[in-house]
mmCIF file with all atom_site columns, C-alpha atoms in Angstrom:
data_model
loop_
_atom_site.group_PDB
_atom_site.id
_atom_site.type_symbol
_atom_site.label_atom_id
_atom_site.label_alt_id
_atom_site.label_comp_id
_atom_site.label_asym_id
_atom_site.label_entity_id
_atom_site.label_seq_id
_atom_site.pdbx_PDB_ins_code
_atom_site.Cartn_x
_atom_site.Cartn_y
_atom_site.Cartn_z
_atom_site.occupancy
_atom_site.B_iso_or_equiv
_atom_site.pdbx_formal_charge
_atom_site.auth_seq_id
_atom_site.auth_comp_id
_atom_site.auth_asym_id
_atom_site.auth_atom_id
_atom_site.pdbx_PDB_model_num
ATOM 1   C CA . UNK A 1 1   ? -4.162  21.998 -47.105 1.00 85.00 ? 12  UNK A CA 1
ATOM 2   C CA . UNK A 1 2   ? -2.937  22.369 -50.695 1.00 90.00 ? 13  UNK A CA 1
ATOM 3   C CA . UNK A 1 3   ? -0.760  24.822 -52.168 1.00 91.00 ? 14  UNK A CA 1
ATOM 4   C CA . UNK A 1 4   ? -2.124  27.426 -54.392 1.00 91.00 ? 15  UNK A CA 1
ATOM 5   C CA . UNK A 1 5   ? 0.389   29.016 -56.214 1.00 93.00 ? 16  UNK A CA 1
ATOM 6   C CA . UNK A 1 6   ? -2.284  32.174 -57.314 1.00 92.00 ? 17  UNK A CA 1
ATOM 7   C CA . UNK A 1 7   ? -2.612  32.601 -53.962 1.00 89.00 ? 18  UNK A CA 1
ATOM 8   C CA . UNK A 1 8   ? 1.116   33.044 -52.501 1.00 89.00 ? 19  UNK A CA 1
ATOM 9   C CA . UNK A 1 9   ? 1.317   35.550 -55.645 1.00 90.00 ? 20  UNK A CA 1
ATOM 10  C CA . UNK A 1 10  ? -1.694  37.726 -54.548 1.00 84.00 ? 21  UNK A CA 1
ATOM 11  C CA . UNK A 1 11  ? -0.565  37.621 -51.100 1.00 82.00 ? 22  UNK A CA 1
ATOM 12  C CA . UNK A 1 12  ? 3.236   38.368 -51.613 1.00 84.00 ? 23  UNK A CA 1
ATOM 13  C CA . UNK A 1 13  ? 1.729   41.388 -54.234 1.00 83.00 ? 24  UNK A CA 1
ATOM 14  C CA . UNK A 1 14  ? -0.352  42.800 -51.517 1.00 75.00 ? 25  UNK A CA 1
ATOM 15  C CA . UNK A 1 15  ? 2.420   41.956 -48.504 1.00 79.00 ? 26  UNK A CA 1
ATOM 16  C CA . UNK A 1 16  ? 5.795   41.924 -50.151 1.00 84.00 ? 27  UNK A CA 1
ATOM 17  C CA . UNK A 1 17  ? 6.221   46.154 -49.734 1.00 82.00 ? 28  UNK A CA 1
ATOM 18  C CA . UNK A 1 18  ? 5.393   45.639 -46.279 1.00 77.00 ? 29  UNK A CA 1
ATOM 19  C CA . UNK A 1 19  ? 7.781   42.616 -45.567 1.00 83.00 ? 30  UNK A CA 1
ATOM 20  C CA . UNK A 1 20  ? 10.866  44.425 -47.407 1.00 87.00 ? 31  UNK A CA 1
ATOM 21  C CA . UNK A 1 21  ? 10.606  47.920 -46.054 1.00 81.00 ? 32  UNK A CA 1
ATOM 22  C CA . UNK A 1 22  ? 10.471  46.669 -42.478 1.00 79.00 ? 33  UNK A CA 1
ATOM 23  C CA . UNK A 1 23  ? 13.360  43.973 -43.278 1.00 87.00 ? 34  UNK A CA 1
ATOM 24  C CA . UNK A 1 24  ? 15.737  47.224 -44.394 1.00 90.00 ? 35  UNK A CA 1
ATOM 25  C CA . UNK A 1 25  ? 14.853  49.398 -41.696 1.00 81.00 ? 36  UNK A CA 1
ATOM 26  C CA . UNK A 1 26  ? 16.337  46.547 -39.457 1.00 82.00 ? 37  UNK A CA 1
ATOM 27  C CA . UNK A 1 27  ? 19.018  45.577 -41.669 1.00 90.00 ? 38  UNK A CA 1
ATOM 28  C CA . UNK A 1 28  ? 19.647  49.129 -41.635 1.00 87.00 ? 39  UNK A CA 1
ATOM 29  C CA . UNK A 1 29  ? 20.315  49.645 -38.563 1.00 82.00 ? 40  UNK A CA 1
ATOM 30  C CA . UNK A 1 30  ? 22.091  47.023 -37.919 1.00 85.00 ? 41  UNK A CA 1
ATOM 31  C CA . UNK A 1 31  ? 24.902  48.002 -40.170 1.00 89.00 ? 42  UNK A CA 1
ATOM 32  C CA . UNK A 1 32  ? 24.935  51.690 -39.105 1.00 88.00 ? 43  UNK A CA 1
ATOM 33  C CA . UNK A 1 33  ? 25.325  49.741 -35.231 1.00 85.00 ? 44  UNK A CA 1
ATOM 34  C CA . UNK A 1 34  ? 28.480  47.852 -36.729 1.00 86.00 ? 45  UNK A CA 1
ATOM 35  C CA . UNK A 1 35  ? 29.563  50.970 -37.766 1.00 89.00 ? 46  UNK A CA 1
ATOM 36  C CA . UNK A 1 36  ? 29.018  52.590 -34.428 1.00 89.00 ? 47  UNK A CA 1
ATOM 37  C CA . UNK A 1 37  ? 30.711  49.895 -32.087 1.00 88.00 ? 48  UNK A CA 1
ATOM 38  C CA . UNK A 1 38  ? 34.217  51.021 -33.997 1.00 89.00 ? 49  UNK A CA 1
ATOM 39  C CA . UNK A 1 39  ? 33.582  54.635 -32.588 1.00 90.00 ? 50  UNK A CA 1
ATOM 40  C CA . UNK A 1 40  ? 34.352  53.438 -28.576 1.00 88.00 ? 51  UNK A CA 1
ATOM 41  C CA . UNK A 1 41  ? 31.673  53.128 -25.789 1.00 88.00 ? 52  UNK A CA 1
ATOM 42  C CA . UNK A 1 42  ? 30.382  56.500 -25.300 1.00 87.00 ? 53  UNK A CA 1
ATOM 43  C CA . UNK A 1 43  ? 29.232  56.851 -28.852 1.00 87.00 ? 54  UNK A CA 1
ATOM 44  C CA . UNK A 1 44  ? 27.917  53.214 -28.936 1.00 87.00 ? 55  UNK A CA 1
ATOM 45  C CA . UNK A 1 45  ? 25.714  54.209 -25.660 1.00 85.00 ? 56  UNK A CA 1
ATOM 46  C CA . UNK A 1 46  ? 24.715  57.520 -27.265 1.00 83.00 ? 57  UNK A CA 1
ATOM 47  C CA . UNK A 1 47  ? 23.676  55.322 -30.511 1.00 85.00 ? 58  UNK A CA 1
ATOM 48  C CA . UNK A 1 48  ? 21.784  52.659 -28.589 1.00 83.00 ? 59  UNK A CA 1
ATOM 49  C CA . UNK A 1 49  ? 19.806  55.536 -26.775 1.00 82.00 ? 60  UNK A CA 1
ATOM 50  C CA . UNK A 1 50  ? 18.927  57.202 -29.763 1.00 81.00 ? 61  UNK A CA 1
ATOM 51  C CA . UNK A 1 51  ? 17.454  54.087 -31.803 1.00 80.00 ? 62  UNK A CA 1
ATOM 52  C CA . UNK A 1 52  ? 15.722  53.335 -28.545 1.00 82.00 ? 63  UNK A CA 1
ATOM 53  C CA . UNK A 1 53  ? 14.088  57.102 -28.755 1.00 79.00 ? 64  UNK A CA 1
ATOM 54  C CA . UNK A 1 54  ? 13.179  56.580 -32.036 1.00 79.00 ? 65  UNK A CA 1
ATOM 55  C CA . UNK A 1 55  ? 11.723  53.233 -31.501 1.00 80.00 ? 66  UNK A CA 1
ATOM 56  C CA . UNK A 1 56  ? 9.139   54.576 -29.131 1.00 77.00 ? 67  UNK A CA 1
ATOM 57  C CA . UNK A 1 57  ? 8.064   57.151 -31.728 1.00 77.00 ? 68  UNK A CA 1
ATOM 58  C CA . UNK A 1 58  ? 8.091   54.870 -34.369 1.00 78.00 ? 69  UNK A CA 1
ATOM 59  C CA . UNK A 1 59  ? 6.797   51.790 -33.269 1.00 80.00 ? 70  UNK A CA 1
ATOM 60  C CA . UNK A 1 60  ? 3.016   52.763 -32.635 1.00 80.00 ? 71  UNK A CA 1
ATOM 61  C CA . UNK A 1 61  ? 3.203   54.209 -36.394 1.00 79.00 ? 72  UNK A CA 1
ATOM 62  C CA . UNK A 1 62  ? 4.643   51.222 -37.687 1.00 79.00 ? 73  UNK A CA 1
ATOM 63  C CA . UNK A 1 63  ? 2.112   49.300 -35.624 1.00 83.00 ? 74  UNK A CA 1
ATOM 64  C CA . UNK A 1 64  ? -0.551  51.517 -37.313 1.00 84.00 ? 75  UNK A CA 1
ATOM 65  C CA . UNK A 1 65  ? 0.711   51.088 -40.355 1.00 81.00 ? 76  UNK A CA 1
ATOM 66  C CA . UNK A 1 66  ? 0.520   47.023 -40.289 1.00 81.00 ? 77  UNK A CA 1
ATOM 67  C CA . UNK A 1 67  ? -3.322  47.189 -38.695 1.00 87.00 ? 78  UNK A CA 1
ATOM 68  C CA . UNK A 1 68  ? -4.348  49.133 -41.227 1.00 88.00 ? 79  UNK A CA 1
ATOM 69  C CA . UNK A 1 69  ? -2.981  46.856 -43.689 1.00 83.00 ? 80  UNK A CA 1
ATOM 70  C CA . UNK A 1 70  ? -5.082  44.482 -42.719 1.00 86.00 ? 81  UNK A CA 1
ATOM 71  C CA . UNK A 1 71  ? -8.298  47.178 -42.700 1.00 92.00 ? 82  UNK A CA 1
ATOM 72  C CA . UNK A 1 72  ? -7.756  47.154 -46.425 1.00 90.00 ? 83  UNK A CA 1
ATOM 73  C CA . UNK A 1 73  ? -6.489  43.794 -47.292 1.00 85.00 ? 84  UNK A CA 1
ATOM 74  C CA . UNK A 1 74  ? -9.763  42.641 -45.698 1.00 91.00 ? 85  UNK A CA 1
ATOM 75  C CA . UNK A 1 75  ? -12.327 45.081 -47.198 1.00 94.00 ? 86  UNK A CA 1
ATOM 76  C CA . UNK A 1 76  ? -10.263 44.081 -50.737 1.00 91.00 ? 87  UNK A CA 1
ATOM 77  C CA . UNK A 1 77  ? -10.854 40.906 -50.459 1.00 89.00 ? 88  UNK A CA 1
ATOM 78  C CA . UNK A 1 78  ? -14.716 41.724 -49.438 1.00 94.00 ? 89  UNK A CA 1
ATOM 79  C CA . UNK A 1 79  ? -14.349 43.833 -52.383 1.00 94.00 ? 90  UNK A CA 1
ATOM 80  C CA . UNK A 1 80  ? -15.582 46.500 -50.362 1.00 94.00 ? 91  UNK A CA 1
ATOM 81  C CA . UNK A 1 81  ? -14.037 50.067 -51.583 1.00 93.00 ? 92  UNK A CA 1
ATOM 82  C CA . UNK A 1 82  ? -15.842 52.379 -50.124 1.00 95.00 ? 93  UNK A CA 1
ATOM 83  C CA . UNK A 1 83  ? -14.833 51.423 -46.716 1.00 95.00 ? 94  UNK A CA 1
ATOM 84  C CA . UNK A 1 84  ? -11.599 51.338 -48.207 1.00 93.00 ? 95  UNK A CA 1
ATOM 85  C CA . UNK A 1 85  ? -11.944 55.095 -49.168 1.00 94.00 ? 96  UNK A CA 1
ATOM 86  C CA . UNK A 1 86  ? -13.577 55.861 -45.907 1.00 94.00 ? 97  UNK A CA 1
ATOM 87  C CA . UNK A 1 87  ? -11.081 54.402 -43.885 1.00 92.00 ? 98  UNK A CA 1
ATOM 88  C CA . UNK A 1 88  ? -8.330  56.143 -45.679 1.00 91.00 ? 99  UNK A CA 1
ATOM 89  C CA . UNK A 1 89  ? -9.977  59.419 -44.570 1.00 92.00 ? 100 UNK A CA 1
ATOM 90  C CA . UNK A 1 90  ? -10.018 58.707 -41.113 1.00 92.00 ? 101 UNK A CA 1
ATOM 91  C CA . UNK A 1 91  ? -6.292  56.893 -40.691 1.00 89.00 ? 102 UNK A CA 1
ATOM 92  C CA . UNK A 1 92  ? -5.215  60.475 -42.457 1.00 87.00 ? 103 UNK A CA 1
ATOM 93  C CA . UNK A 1 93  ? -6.529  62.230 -39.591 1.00 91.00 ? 104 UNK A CA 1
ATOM 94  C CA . UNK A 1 94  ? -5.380  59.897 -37.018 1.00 88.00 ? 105 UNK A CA 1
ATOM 95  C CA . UNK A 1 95  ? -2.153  60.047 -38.667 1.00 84.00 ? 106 UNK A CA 1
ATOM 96  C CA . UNK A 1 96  ? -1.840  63.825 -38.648 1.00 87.00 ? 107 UNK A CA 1
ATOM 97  C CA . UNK A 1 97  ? -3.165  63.866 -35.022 1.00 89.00 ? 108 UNK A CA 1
ATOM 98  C CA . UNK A 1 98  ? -0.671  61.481 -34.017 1.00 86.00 ? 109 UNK A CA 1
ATOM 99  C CA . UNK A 1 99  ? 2.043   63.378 -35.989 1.00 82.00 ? 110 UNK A CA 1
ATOM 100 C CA . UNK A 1 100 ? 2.019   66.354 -34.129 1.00 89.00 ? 111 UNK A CA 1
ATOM 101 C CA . UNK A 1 101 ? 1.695   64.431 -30.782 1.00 89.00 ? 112 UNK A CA 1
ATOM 102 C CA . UNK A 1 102 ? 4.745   63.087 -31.542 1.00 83.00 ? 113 UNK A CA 1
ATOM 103 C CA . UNK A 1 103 ? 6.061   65.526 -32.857 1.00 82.00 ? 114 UNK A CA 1
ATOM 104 C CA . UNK A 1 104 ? 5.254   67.875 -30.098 1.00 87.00 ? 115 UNK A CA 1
ATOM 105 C CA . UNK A 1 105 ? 6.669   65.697 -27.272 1.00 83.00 ? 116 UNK A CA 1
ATOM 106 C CA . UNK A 1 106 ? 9.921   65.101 -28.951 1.00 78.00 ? 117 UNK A CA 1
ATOM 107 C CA . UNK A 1 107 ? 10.408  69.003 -29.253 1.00 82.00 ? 118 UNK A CA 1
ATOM 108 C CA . UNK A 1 108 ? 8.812   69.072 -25.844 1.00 84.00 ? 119 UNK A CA 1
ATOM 109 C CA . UNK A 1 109 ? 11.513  66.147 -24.734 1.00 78.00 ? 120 UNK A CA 1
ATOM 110 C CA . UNK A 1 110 ? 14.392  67.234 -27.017 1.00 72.00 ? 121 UNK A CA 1
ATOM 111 C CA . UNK A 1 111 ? 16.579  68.910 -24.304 1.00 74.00 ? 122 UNK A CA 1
ATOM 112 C CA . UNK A 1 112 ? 16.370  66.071 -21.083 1.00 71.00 ? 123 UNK A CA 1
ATOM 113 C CA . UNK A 1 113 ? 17.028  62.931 -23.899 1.00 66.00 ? 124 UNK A CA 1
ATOM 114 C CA . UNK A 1 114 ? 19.988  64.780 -24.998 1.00 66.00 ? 125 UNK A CA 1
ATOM 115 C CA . UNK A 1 115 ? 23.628  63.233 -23.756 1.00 60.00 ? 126 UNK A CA 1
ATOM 116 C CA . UNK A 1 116 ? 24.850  64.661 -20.892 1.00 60.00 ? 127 UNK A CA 1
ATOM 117 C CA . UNK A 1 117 ? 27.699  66.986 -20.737 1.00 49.00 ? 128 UNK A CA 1
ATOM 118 C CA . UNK A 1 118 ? 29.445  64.127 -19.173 1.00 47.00 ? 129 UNK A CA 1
ATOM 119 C CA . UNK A 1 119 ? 30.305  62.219 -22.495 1.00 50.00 ? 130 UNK A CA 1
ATOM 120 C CA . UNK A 1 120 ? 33.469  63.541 -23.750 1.00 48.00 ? 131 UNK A CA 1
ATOM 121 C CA . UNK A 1 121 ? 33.418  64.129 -27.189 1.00 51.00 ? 132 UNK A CA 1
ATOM 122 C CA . UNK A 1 122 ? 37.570  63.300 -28.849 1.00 50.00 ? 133 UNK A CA 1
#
């Protein structure tokens, strides 16, 4: 195995958007959760539930988003762009169908994942 110095470019070109938006989304959150802990238990519980909501709606679209990265890193490198095109057609409808599944069972959900009246607010 040698280095290849062209080739850690291309791939950080086609990966690096990727790498970084997922790396501040986490980062993200992690400061906002500092942030939280000063606000007492109840609001720290109420925080933790609600990033672990939105990491069940979120993680099958992120997941989605990274194998489709692949789709078209792979057909690029085949040099292949009309599977490329085609493919982008078809993840836009499986994106808007999953959209308003998701979207439909959080409205659906909205009320039970809600705090309970038992969490006193100061």
């Amino acid at each position: 195995m040698v280095y290849d110095q062209a080739i850690s470019k291309s791939i950080l070109s086609l990966a690096g958007l990727t790498a970084l938006q997922q790396s501040i989304m986490n980062l993200g959150i992690l400061m906002v959760q500092g942030r939280i802990n000063s606000f007492g238990v109840n609001v720290m519980a109420a925080f933790s539930s609600a990033v672990k909501i939105d990491t069940l709606a979120y993680s099958p679209v992120q997941d989605f988003g990274n194998a489709y990265s692949t789709f078209v890193a792979q057909n690029y490198g085949a040099q292949q762009a009309d599977r490329i095109k085609q493919g982008n057609r078809q993840a836009s409808w499986w994106i808007l169908a999953f959209y308003l599944v998701i979207s439909s069972l959080v409205v659906f959900w909205a009320k039970p994942l809600q705090p309970s009246s038992a969490v006193t607010r100061k």
